[in-house]
Short mmCIF file of C-alpha atoms in Angstrom, two decimals:
data_model
loop_
_atom_site.label_atom_id
_atom_site.label_comp_id
_atom_site.label_asym_id
_atom_site.label_seq_id
_atom_site.Cartn_x
_atom_site.Cartn_y
_atom_site.Cartn_z
CA UNK Y 136 25.67 -10.03 5.49
CA UNK Y 137 24.86 -6.35 4.33
CA UNK Y 138 26.69 -3.71 6.32
CA UNK Y 139 25.33 -0.06 6.71
CA UNK Y 140 28.10 2.64 7.42
CA UNK Y 141 27.06 5.63 9.56
CA UNK Y 142 28.65 8.94 8.79
CA UNK Y 143 28.07 12.51 9.70
CA UNK Y 144 25.61 13.55 6.91
CA UNK Y 145 22.51 11.17 7.77
CA UNK Y 146 21.20 7.73 6.60
CA UNK Y 147 19.04 6.69 3.74
CA UNK Y 148 15.58 4.96 3.75
CA UNK Y 149 17.09 1.69 2.30
CA UNK Y 150 19.74 2.03 5.28
CA UNK Y 151 16.95 2.19 7.89
CA UNK Y 152 15.12 -0.86 6.44
CA UNK Y 153 18.03 -2.95 5.95
CA UNK Y 154 18.99 -2.45 9.70
CA UNK Y 155 15.29 -2.56 11.18
CA UNK Y 156 14.02 -5.51 9.16
CA UNK Y 157 16.90 -7.39 7.53
CA UNK Y 158 19.51 -7.26 10.27
CA UNK Y 159 22.12 -5.36 8.75
CA UNK Y 160 25.35 -4.85 10.49
CA UNK Y 161 26.36 -1.16 11.36
CA UNK Y 162 29.90 0.35 10.96
CA UNK Y 163 30.91 3.98 12.19
CA UNK Y 164 33.05 5.69 9.34
CA UNK Y 165 36.05 7.22 10.44
CA UNK Y 166 34.57 10.78 9.50
CA UNK Y 167 32.01 9.91 12.30
CA UNK Y 168 34.49 8.99 15.07
CA UNK Y 169 36.41 11.99 14.40
CA UNK Y 170 33.17 14.36 14.55
CA UNK Y 171 32.01 12.61 17.86
CA UNK Y 172 35.57 13.19 19.23
CA UNK Y 173 35.61 16.95 18.24
CA UNK Y 174 32.15 17.81 19.51
CA UNK Y 175 33.15 15.88 22.90
CA UNK Y 176 35.81 18.03 23.29
CA UNK Y 177 33.74 21.08 23.17
CA UNK Y 178 31.18 19.51 25.85
CA UNK Y 179 34.19 18.70 27.99
CA UNK Y 180 35.41 22.23 28.19
CA UNK Y 181 32.16 23.81 28.65
CA UNK Y 182 31.70 21.33 31.38
CA UNK Y 183 34.84 22.59 32.98
CA UNK Y 184 33.68 26.12 33.13
CA UNK Y 185 31.68 27.57 36.03
CA UNK Y 186 28.97 28.83 33.93
CA UNK Y 187 25.83 26.76 33.56
CA UNK Y 188 25.14 25.21 30.01
CA UNK Y 189 21.80 23.66 29.49
CA UNK Y 190 22.02 19.73 29.15
CA UNK Y 191 25.77 20.08 30.26
CA UNK Y 192 25.69 21.29 33.71
CA UNK Y 193 22.06 22.05 34.43
CA UNK Y 194 18.91 20.07 35.00
CA UNK Y 195 16.29 19.25 32.25
CA UNK Y 196 13.03 20.80 30.98
CA UNK Y 197 11.12 22.48 33.77
CA UNK Y 198 14.39 21.81 36.00
CA UNK Y 199 16.75 23.73 33.76
CA UNK Y 200 17.46 26.39 36.22
CA UNK Y 201 19.43 24.36 38.49
CA UNK Y 202 23.19 24.24 38.11
CA UNK Y 203 24.61 20.84 38.90
CA UNK Y 204 28.11 20.73 40.41
CA UNK Y 205 30.68 18.28 38.65
CA UNK Y 206 30.54 15.49 41.08
CA UNK Y 207 26.71 14.95 40.51
CA UNK Y 208 26.83 14.98 36.80
CA UNK Y 209 27.10 11.58 36.04
CA UNK Y 210 24.37 10.70 38.57
CA UNK Y 211 22.38 13.45 36.53
CA UNK Y 212 22.60 11.56 33.31
CA UNK Y 213 21.79 8.19 34.87
CA UNK Y 214 18.87 9.74 36.51
CA UNK Y 215 17.44 11.28 33.51
CA UNK Y 216 17.53 7.68 31.75
CA UNK Y 217 16.05 5.94 34.59
CA UNK Y 218 13.24 8.24 35.31
CA UNK Y 219 12.04 9.11 31.74
CA UNK Y 220 12.02 5.13 31.08
CA UNK Y 221 8.39 5.31 32.08
CA UNK Y 222 6.69 3.46 29.33
CA UNK Y 223 3.85 1.42 29.52
CA UNK Y 224 1.56 -1.15 27.70
CA UNK Y 225 2.67 -3.59 24.93
CA UNK Y 226 5.96 -4.11 23.63
CA UNK Y 227 6.83 -2.35 20.58
CA UNK Y 228 7.72 -4.51 17.55
CA UNK Y 229 11.23 -5.55 17.07
CA UNK Y 230 11.69 -3.48 13.83
CA UNK Y 231 10.51 -0.50 15.37
CA UNK Y 232 12.98 -0.57 18.13
CA UNK Y 233 15.81 -1.46 15.97
CA UNK Y 234 14.98 1.62 13.64
CA UNK Y 235 14.40 4.01 16.74
CA UNK Y 236 17.91 2.75 18.17
CA UNK Y 237 19.69 3.38 14.59
CA UNK Y 238 18.21 6.62 13.85
CA UNK Y 239 19.24 7.96 17.17
CA UNK Y 240 22.97 6.51 16.24
CA UNK Y 241 22.60 8.45 12.99
CA UNK Y 242 22.09 11.69 15.01
CA UNK Y 243 24.77 10.75 17.54
CA UNK Y 244 27.18 10.31 14.58
CA UNK Y 245 26.68 13.61 13.16
CA UNK Y 246 29.05 15.33 15.64
CA UNK Y 247 26.11 17.80 16.91
CA UNK Y 248 25.41 15.76 20.18
CA UNK Y 249 28.58 15.96 21.93
CA UNK Y 250 28.46 12.24 22.61
CA UNK Y 251 31.74 10.30 23.22
CA UNK Y 252 32.74 7.67 19.98
CA UNK Y 253 32.69 4.82 22.77
CA UNK Y 254 28.95 5.37 23.25
CA UNK Y 255 28.24 5.62 19.70
CA UNK Y 256 30.15 2.24 19.21
CA UNK Y 257 28.07 0.48 22.02
CA UNK Y 258 24.92 1.25 20.26
CA UNK Y 259 26.13 -0.19 17.04
CA UNK Y 260 27.42 -3.21 18.95
CA UNK Y 261 23.94 -3.65 20.59
CA UNK Y 262 22.24 -3.75 17.27
CA UNK Y 263 24.67 -5.84 15.70
CA UNK Y 264 24.44 -8.35 18.49
CA UNK Y 265 20.80 -8.70 18.03
CA UNK Y 266 19.86 -7.19 21.32
CA UNK Y 267 16.42 -5.22 21.14
CA UNK Y 268 15.50 -3.28 24.32
CA UNK Y 269 11.94 -3.72 25.60
CA UNK Y 270 10.01 -0.51 24.62
CA UNK Y 271 6.58 0.11 25.45
CA UNK Y 272 3.47 1.38 23.53
CA UNK Y 273 2.80 4.34 25.69
CA UNK Y 274 5.15 7.20 26.90
CA UNK Y 275 6.04 9.61 24.11
CA UNK Y 276 4.21 12.84 23.22
CA UNK Y 277 6.17 13.24 20.25
CA UNK Y 278 7.89 16.65 21.72
CA UNK Y 279 11.38 16.45 23.33
CA UNK Y 280 11.68 13.48 21.26
CA UNK Y 281 10.26 10.11 21.74
CA UNK Y 282 11.50 10.47 25.21
CA UNK Y 283 10.13 7.35 26.77
CA UNK Y 284 10.82 4.94 23.95
CA UNK Y 285 14.21 6.31 23.63
CA UNK Y 286 14.91 6.07 27.41
CA UNK Y 287 14.30 2.36 27.32
CA UNK Y 288 16.92 1.93 24.73
CA UNK Y 289 19.32 4.14 26.55
CA UNK Y 290 18.66 1.87 29.71
CA UNK Y 291 19.87 -1.16 27.67
CA UNK Y 292 23.05 0.80 26.86
CA UNK Y 293 23.37 1.35 30.65
CA UNK Y 294 23.07 -2.22 31.32
CA UNK Y 295 19.75 -1.75 33.08
CA UNK Y 296 16.13 -2.87 32.30
CA UNK Y 297 15.16 -5.71 29.97
CA UNK Y 298 15.87 -6.50 26.49
CA UNK Y 299 15.03 -9.30 23.84
CA UNK Y 300 18.08 -11.49 23.02
CA UNK Y 301 18.41 -12.59 19.25
CA UNK Y 302 16.53 -15.54 20.18
CA UNK Y 303 13.58 -13.83 21.20
CA UNK Y 304 13.69 -14.38 24.77
CA UNK Y 305 13.50 -11.22 27.19
CA UNK Y 306 16.07 -11.22 29.76
CA UNK Y 307 18.00 -8.50 32.38
CA UNK Y 308 19.81 -6.16 29.72
CA UNK Y 309 23.07 -6.65 31.66
CA UNK Y 310 22.88 -10.38 31.35
CA UNK Y 311 22.63 -9.97 27.54
CA UNK Y 312 25.31 -7.50 27.26
CA UNK Y 313 27.64 -9.76 29.22
CA UNK Y 314 26.77 -12.71 26.94
CA UNK Y 315 27.90 -10.78 24.14
CA UNK Y 316 31.08 -9.08 25.34
CA UNK Y 317 29.61 -5.76 25.62
CA UNK Y 318 30.39 -3.17 28.41
CA UNK Y 319 27.88 -1.05 29.70
CA UNK Y 320 28.34 2.67 29.19
CA UNK Y 321 28.74 4.93 32.18
CA UNK Y 322 27.23 8.12 30.79
CA UNK Y 323 28.98 11.51 31.41
CA UNK Y 324 27.75 15.38 30.51
CA UNK Y 325 24.90 15.63 28.28
CA UNK Y 326 25.09 12.19 27.01
CA UNK Y 327 21.79 11.05 28.95
CA UNK Y 328 20.09 13.80 27.36
CA UNK Y 329 21.43 13.32 23.71
CA UNK Y 330 20.29 9.94 23.87
CA UNK Y 331 16.69 10.63 24.38
CA UNK Y 332 16.09 14.15 22.56
CA UNK Y 333 14.72 12.84 19.08
CA UNK Y 334 11.85 11.95 16.83
CA UNK Y 335 13.59 8.65 15.79
CA UNK Y 336 10.71 6.21 16.67
CA UNK Y 337 8.16 8.07 14.74
CA UNK Y 338 10.53 8.51 11.80
CA UNK Y 339 11.32 4.84 11.66
CA UNK Y 340 7.89 3.88 11.67
CA UNK Y 341 7.39 6.72 8.53
CA UNK Y 342 10.08 4.88 6.84
CA UNK Y 343 8.56 1.50 7.12
CA UNK Y 344 5.10 2.79 6.26
CA UNK Y 345 6.41 4.41 3.18
CA UNK Y 346 8.05 1.21 2.07
CA UNK Y 347 4.77 -0.97 3.01
CA UNK Y 348 2.53 1.67 1.52
CA UNK Y 349 4.29 1.86 -1.83
CA UNK Y 350 3.73 -1.91 -2.69
CA UNK Y 351 0.18 -1.75 -1.35
CA UNK Y 352 -0.49 1.30 -3.88
CA UNK Y 353 0.64 -0.89 -6.63
CA UNK Y 354 -1.28 -3.61 -5.55
CA UNK Y 355 -4.37 -1.70 -5.12
CA UNK Y 356 -4.21 -0.31 -8.90
CA UNK Y 357 -3.93 -4.05 -10.09
CA UNK Y 358 -7.17 -5.11 -7.90
CA UNK Y 359 -8.87 -2.12 -8.95
CA UNK Y 360 -8.09 -3.08 -12.60
CA UNK Y 361 -9.36 -6.65 -12.14
CA UNK Y 362 -12.44 -5.41 -10.35
CA UNK Y 363 -13.13 -3.01 -13.28
CA UNK Y 364 -12.39 -6.11 -15.52
CA UNK Y 365 -14.78 -8.53 -13.51
CA UNK Y 366 -17.45 -5.74 -13.67
CA UNK Y 367 -17.23 -5.70 -17.63
CA UNK Y 368 -16.27 -2.22 -17.30
CA UNK Y 369 -14.62 0.17 -19.73
CA UNK Y 370 -10.86 1.02 -19.87
CA UNK Y 371 -11.45 4.33 -22.04
CA UNK Y 372 -11.45 6.30 -18.68
CA UNK Y 373 -7.62 5.33 -18.30
CA UNK Y 374 -6.42 6.60 -21.56
CA UNK Y 375 -3.53 8.88 -21.00
CA UNK Y 376 -4.70 11.85 -22.69
CA UNK Y 377 -7.58 12.05 -20.14
CA UNK Y 378 -5.19 12.16 -17.33
CA UNK Y 379 -2.79 14.65 -18.94
CA UNK Y 380 -5.39 17.22 -18.86
CA UNK Y 381 -5.39 17.05 -15.06
CA UNK Y 382 -1.65 16.29 -14.59
CA UNK Y 383 -1.45 15.05 -11.00
CA UNK Y 384 1.62 12.76 -11.19
CA UNK Y 385 0.04 9.89 -8.95
CA UNK Y 386 -3.23 9.94 -11.10
CA UNK Y 387 -1.39 9.34 -14.02
CA UNK Y 388 0.73 6.88 -12.66
CA UNK Y 389 -2.31 4.67 -11.32
CA UNK Y 390 -4.19 5.08 -14.48
CA UNK Y 391 -1.18 3.89 -16.64
CA UNK Y 392 -0.88 0.71 -14.01
CA UNK Y 393 -4.44 -0.19 -14.53
CA UNK Y 394 -4.18 0.19 -18.18
CA UNK Y 395 -1.14 -1.98 -18.59
CA UNK Y 396 -2.85 -4.77 -16.30
CA UNK Y 397 -6.08 -4.56 -18.58
CA UNK Y 398 -4.23 -4.83 -22.05
CA UNK Y 399 -5.55 -7.51 -24.00
CA UNK Y 400 -8.74 -8.04 -22.05
CA UNK Y 401 -11.86 -9.54 -23.53
CA UNK Y 402 -13.84 -8.31 -20.58
CA UNK Y 403 -13.72 -4.87 -20.80
CA UNK Y 404 -15.85 -2.54 -22.77
CA UNK Y 405 -19.22 -4.19 -22.62
CA UNK Y 406 -21.36 -1.26 -21.58
CA UNK Y 407 -23.87 -1.96 -24.39
CA UNK Y 408 -24.34 -5.50 -23.72
CA UNK Y 409 -27.69 -6.95 -21.80
CA UNK Y 410 -27.25 -4.20 -19.04
CA UNK Y 411 -26.33 -0.91 -20.91
CA UNK Y 412 -24.52 1.77 -19.17
CA UNK Y 413 -23.22 5.20 -20.17
CA UNK Y 414 -20.47 5.20 -17.23
CA UNK Y 415 -19.15 2.99 -14.50
CA UNK Y 416 -19.74 3.81 -11.06
CA UNK Y 417 -17.28 6.15 -9.22
CA UNK Y 418 -15.36 3.48 -7.35
CA UNK Y 419 -14.51 1.76 -10.71
CA UNK Y 420 -14.36 4.94 -12.73
CA UNK Y 421 -12.43 7.40 -10.37
CA UNK Y 422 -9.73 4.64 -8.99
CA UNK Y 423 -6.91 6.44 -10.42
CA UNK Y 424 -8.06 9.84 -8.97
CA UNK Y 425 -8.29 8.63 -5.38
CA UNK Y 426 -5.20 6.30 -5.63
CA UNK Y 427 -3.31 9.04 -7.14
CA UNK Y 428 -3.94 11.38 -4.59
CA UNK Y 429 -2.78 8.93 -1.93
CA UNK Y 430 0.36 8.27 -4.24
CA UNK Y 431 0.91 12.04 -4.21
CA UNK Y 432 0.70 12.24 -0.53
CA UNK Y 433 3.25 9.49 -0.55
CA UNK Y 434 5.68 11.57 -2.31
CA UNK Y 435 5.04 14.45 0.01
CA UNK Y 436 5.60 12.05 3.05
CA UNK Y 437 8.70 10.89 1.34
CA UNK Y 438 10.21 14.22 0.94
CA UNK Y 439 9.67 14.85 4.73
CA UNK Y 440 11.39 11.55 5.63
CA UNK Y 441 14.34 12.18 3.47
CA UNK Y 442 14.87 15.60 5.25
CA UNK Y 443 14.34 13.89 8.73
CA UNK Y 444 16.90 11.26 7.96
CA UNK Y 445 19.56 13.85 6.96
CA UNK Y 446 18.61 15.97 10.04
CA UNK Y 447 20.62 15.91 13.34
CA UNK Y 448 17.78 16.31 15.87
CA UNK Y 449 19.04 17.26 19.55
CA UNK Y 450 18.81 19.95 22.19
CA UNK Y 451 20.91 21.55 23.05
CA UNK Y 452 23.40 21.11 19.81
CA UNK Y 453 26.98 21.39 19.20
CA UNK Y 454 27.80 23.64 16.51
CA UNK Y 455 30.90 23.77 14.32
CA UNK Y 456 32.08 27.07 15.74
CA UNK Y 457 32.12 25.75 19.23
CA UNK Y 458 28.63 27.12 20.57
CA UNK Y 459 26.19 24.80 22.41
CA UNK Y 460 22.86 26.12 21.56
CA UNK Y 461 19.31 25.05 22.77
CA UNK Y 462 16.76 24.88 19.91
CA UNK Y 463 13.33 23.25 19.15
CA UNK Y 464 14.10 20.96 16.34
CA UNK Y 465 12.97 17.87 18.54
CA UNK Y 466 9.20 18.84 17.89
CA UNK Y 467 7.78 16.33 16.02
CA UNK Y 468 5.27 18.42 13.97
CA UNK Y 469 6.68 17.75 10.36
CA UNK Y 470 6.84 13.94 10.90
CA UNK Y 471 3.55 14.08 12.69
CA UNK Y 472 1.54 15.78 9.91
CA UNK Y 473 2.70 13.39 7.16
CA UNK Y 474 1.89 10.31 9.24
CA UNK Y 475 -1.41 11.59 9.64
CA UNK Y 476 -1.88 12.44 5.99
CA UNK Y 477 -0.97 9.05 5.14
CA UNK Y 478 -3.48 7.45 7.48
CA UNK Y 479 -5.96 9.62 5.78
CA UNK Y 480 -5.01 8.52 2.23
CA UNK Y 481 -5.12 4.90 3.37
CA UNK Y 482 -8.48 5.00 4.63
CA UNK Y 483 -10.00 6.40 1.62
CA UNK Y 484 -7.90 3.80 -0.57
CA UNK Y 485 -9.54 1.12 1.64
CA UNK Y 486 -13.06 2.75 1.49
CA UNK Y 487 -13.19 2.85 -2.43
CA UNK Y 488 -11.63 -0.80 -2.58
CA UNK Y 489 -14.49 -1.99 -0.31
CA UNK Y 490 -17.00 -0.09 -2.64
CA UNK Y 491 -15.90 -2.25 -5.83
CA UNK Y 492 -16.12 -5.65 -3.62
CA UNK Y 493 -19.70 -4.87 -2.56
CA UNK Y 494 -20.54 -4.14 -6.17
CA UNK Y 495 -19.00 -7.32 -7.21
CA UNK Y 496 -21.18 -9.28 -4.86
CA UNK Y 497 -24.51 -7.54 -5.70
CA UNK Y 498 -26.34 -9.40 -8.19
CA UNK Y 499 -28.29 -6.02 -9.33
CA UNK Y 500 -24.98 -3.94 -10.03
CA UNK Y 501 -22.79 -6.85 -10.79
CA UNK Y 502 -23.70 -7.18 -14.39
CA UNK Y 503 -24.41 -10.88 -14.82
CA UNK Y 504 -22.50 -12.29 -11.85
CA UNK Y 505 -24.12 -14.63 -9.38
CA UNK Y 506 -25.24 -13.22 -5.97
CA UNK Y 507 -22.10 -12.78 -3.77
CA UNK Y 508 -20.17 -14.87 -5.96
CA UNK Y 509 -21.72 -18.15 -4.67
CA UNK Y 510 -21.77 -21.50 -6.12
CA UNK Y 511 -25.59 -22.22 -5.41
CA UNK Y 512 -26.86 -19.12 -3.97
CA UNK Y 513 -29.15 -19.47 -1.19
CA UNK Y 514 -27.57 -22.74 -0.13
CA UNK Y 515 -24.27 -20.92 -0.43
CA UNK Y 516 -23.56 -17.66 0.97
CA UNK Y 517 -20.49 -17.20 -1.12
CA UNK Y 518 -18.14 -14.18 -0.13
CA UNK Y 519 -21.12 -12.26 1.72
CA UNK Y 520 -19.09 -12.21 4.97
CA UNK Y 521 -15.94 -11.54 3.49
CA UNK Y 522 -17.45 -8.13 2.51
CA UNK Y 523 -18.38 -7.69 6.16
CA UNK Y 524 -15.03 -8.18 7.29
CA UNK Y 525 -13.48 -5.76 4.84
CA UNK Y 526 -16.26 -3.26 5.89
CA UNK Y 527 -15.42 -3.45 9.54
CA UNK Y 528 -11.59 -2.91 8.51
CA UNK Y 529 -12.65 0.20 6.43
CA UNK Y 530 -14.77 1.48 9.47
CA UNK Y 531 -11.55 1.12 11.77
CA UNK Y 532 -9.63 2.92 9.10
CA UNK Y 533 -11.80 5.70 9.22
CA UNK Y 534 -11.36 6.11 12.82
CA UNK Y 535 -7.62 5.81 12.57
CA UNK Y 536 -7.62 8.56 10.08
CA UNK Y 537 -8.61 11.29 12.76
CA UNK Y 538 -5.49 13.08 13.24
CA UNK Y 539 -3.24 12.81 16.25
CA UNK Y 540 -1.41 16.06 15.32
CA UNK Y 541 -4.30 17.90 15.88
CA UNK Y 542 -4.35 17.22 19.44
CA UNK Y 543 -1.65 18.55 22.16
CA UNK Y 544 -1.58 17.92 25.78
CA UNK Y 545 0.72 20.17 28.01
CA UNK Y 546 3.39 18.40 30.20
CA UNK Y 547 6.77 19.15 32.22
CA UNK Y 548 4.92 21.76 34.36
CA UNK Y 549 3.88 23.83 31.23
CA UNK Y 550 7.37 24.28 30.02
CA UNK Y 551 6.67 21.75 27.16
CA UNK Y 552 3.20 23.18 26.60
CA UNK Y 553 2.77 22.18 22.92
CA UNK Y 554 3.45 18.64 21.77
CA UNK Y 555 3.10 16.90 18.30
CA UNK Y 556 1.67 13.53 19.18
CA UNK Y 557 3.76 12.10 16.23
CA UNK Y 558 4.48 8.54 18.22
CA UNK Y 559 0.76 8.27 18.25
CA UNK Y 560 -0.03 9.19 14.62
CA UNK Y 561 3.00 6.56 13.96
CA UNK Y 562 1.37 3.48 15.90
CA UNK Y 563 -1.94 4.21 14.64
CA UNK Y 564 -0.51 4.42 10.91
CA UNK Y 565 1.07 1.09 11.55
CA UNK Y 566 -2.46 -0.44 12.17
CA UNK Y 567 -4.01 1.19 9.07
CA UNK Y 568 -1.15 -0.07 6.83
CA UNK Y 569 -2.08 -3.61 8.30
CA UNK Y 570 -5.70 -3.20 7.68
CA UNK Y 571 -5.20 -1.75 4.13
CA UNK Y 572 -3.25 -4.87 3.31
CA UNK Y 573 -6.32 -6.94 4.44
CA UNK Y 574 -8.74 -4.74 2.49
CA UNK Y 575 -6.90 -5.04 -0.71
CA UNK Y 576 -6.36 -8.85 -0.11
CA UNK Y 577 -10.33 -9.23 0.03
CA UNK Y 578 -10.89 -7.27 -3.05
CA UNK Y 579 -8.32 -9.42 -4.77
CA UNK Y 580 -9.89 -12.37 -3.40
CA UNK Y 581 -13.55 -11.43 -4.81
CA UNK Y 582 -12.14 -9.87 -8.10
CA UNK Y 583 -10.25 -13.04 -9.25
CA UNK Y 584 -13.08 -15.38 -8.37
CA UNK Y 585 -15.35 -13.13 -10.36
CA UNK Y 586 -13.19 -13.16 -13.39
CA UNK Y 587 -13.18 -16.81 -13.44
CA UNK Y 588 -16.93 -16.93 -12.95
CA UNK Y 589 -17.15 -14.93 -16.38
CA UNK Y 590 -17.04 -18.02 -18.70
CA UNK Y 591 -16.50 -17.56 -22.24
CA UNK Y 592 -14.47 -14.40 -22.10
CA UNK Y 593 -10.74 -14.33 -21.72
CA UNK Y 594 -9.27 -11.97 -19.13
CA UNK Y 595 -6.28 -10.01 -19.78
CA UNK Y 596 -2.96 -11.79 -19.79
CA UNK Y 597 -1.87 -9.67 -16.58
CA UNK Y 598 -5.05 -10.81 -14.95
CA UNK Y 599 -4.43 -14.35 -15.83
CA UNK Y 600 -0.94 -14.21 -14.35
CA UNK Y 601 -2.44 -12.87 -11.06
CA UNK Y 602 -4.89 -15.36 -10.63
CA UNK Y 603 -2.59 -18.17 -11.35
CA UNK Y 604 -0.18 -16.86 -8.70
CA UNK Y 605 -2.79 -16.21 -6.18
CA UNK Y 606 -4.10 -19.80 -6.55
CA UNK Y 607 -0.54 -21.27 -6.14
CA UNK Y 608 -0.26 -19.24 -3.16
CA UNK Y 609 -3.20 -21.49 -1.59
CA UNK Y 610 -6.01 -19.00 -2.21
CA UNK Y 611 -8.86 -21.03 -3.75
CA UNK Y 612 -11.06 -20.33 -6.62
CA UNK Y 613 -14.96 -20.51 -7.14
CA UNK Y 614 -16.98 -23.40 -5.68
CA UNK Y 615 -19.31 -24.34 -2.87
CA UNK Y 616 -18.98 -22.84 0.60
CA UNK Y 617 -15.98 -23.61 2.87
CA UNK Y 618 -13.92 -22.34 5.80
CA UNK Y 619 -13.24 -18.89 4.51
CA UNK Y 620 -10.61 -17.56 7.08
CA UNK Y 621 -7.71 -19.63 5.72
CA UNK Y 622 -8.16 -18.47 2.27
CA UNK Y 623 -8.53 -14.74 3.46
CA UNK Y 624 -5.28 -15.12 5.51
CA UNK Y 625 -3.43 -16.58 2.32
CA UNK Y 626 -4.56 -13.81 0.39
CA UNK Y 627 -3.44 -11.27 2.95
CA UNK Y 628 -0.23 -12.94 3.08
CA UNK Y 629 0.09 -12.95 -0.60
CA UNK Y 630 -0.42 -9.19 -0.72
CA UNK Y 631 1.75 -8.30 2.07
CA UNK Y 632 4.72 -10.08 0.44
CA UNK Y 633 4.30 -8.24 -2.68
CA UNK Y 634 2.72 -11.16 -4.49
CA UNK Y 635 0.46 -9.19 -6.75
CA UNK Y 636 3.22 -6.78 -8.15
CA UNK Y 637 5.47 -9.83 -8.61
CA UNK Y 638 2.89 -11.61 -10.59
CA UNK Y 639 1.99 -8.87 -12.87
CA UNK Y 640 5.26 -7.19 -13.77
CA UNK Y 641 6.60 -9.76 -16.03
CA UNK Y 642 3.64 -9.25 -18.40
CA UNK Y 643 3.00 -5.35 -17.83
CA UNK Y 644 6.55 -4.75 -17.29
CA UNK Y 645 7.63 -2.33 -14.19
CA UNK Y 646 4.55 -0.75 -12.57
CA UNK Y 647 4.76 3.02 -11.92
#
């Protein structure tokens, strides 16, 4: 099994995906263990002094003015975890929780948190055992970190609360730790706070969304090209010299992808046939501009994610010169903004895909295709209601595009009076990504059927490869009406698994 080694300088997106989705094992580097021990010495020294230090010998948040005596400090750390583990609602997905824990471990290992090496090792042991704390949907405002979600994880570290075993069964966390020979942690000064104070949940969901969207944007370029082909559109608008004079990188990449897919097609360029056109509709002609703007948004979001992956997010932090200083680095605004940006871009990509699907089904705009791509229109409804489903998904995408980060709701007796709502932005983005995959799948379903109905004209080799692959995946072609939901489900699974890109690239070469 792949092993991810956690050091002091952060982790990569591929590390997060390996741990969250593939169950990769985790090891702590010698450098990380040494940094943990050195920072802990500083915290222990400060804890022994009579002067109060926030997070070490004081209360938290609006209660930070109280100095906590040494005999109460272990209780203080337990209490912050127990009281903050206040989430409600459905259980969060296993991959999200694993990413959340792994990214908190990444910050702990930076040497800036003052956590003991044995605490970090126990976090790694829990992940390696396949134990997943039960984390709930609601409880994070995205400031002072993802407090409730991280608290539920810390509770498992203490052997309390509930967790899911590697078999998927939820049991008391103490039982699961004992079954895997893991000793619960007795938290000491600052450790409870350090386990809760990070943007790890929203960052983990950002990293996974970026991976999924990268595949979906390539897939959407392919389905846009298939729709252009099925509509007998022109590929002249994809010429690189046209996109060079408006040099947005994403636009150029999308146009190049579409042009590569359409190479060798006999269906493109029929504008002067029976239904002459000067130009294709915007949803066809402007596909690279819309998808390209989304791609550039992905690039910006990836830059933010990379910076966060290299960051140590905690409050207070231990500095190399021995100071322990308070800060506001836990605020989730940088991550929240890009999560919202991505939801906006995804909604627009879904919207333009739906417009192309509708055009394929409308006999007045499809340039010779049967109404709704039906076998016997009137007796058969064809893909009429598939477009309804797609439209419903697009409508929800537009609602999900309303930015969570534009909101703020004060908390902690007005001490935490401006919050990011980044966790909420991440949760709705996950729904948006799932919806986008379904929308792309429906366009794929319609476009492949439409191409097959263009008798006498040979589609591009890349298009033929996609059609063959999607049919092999159980998505049926033209014919009389049948139970449509299984076909759409199979198309969705094909898109999510990267089947569109996998089918095309042996013909086109790697897509941008």
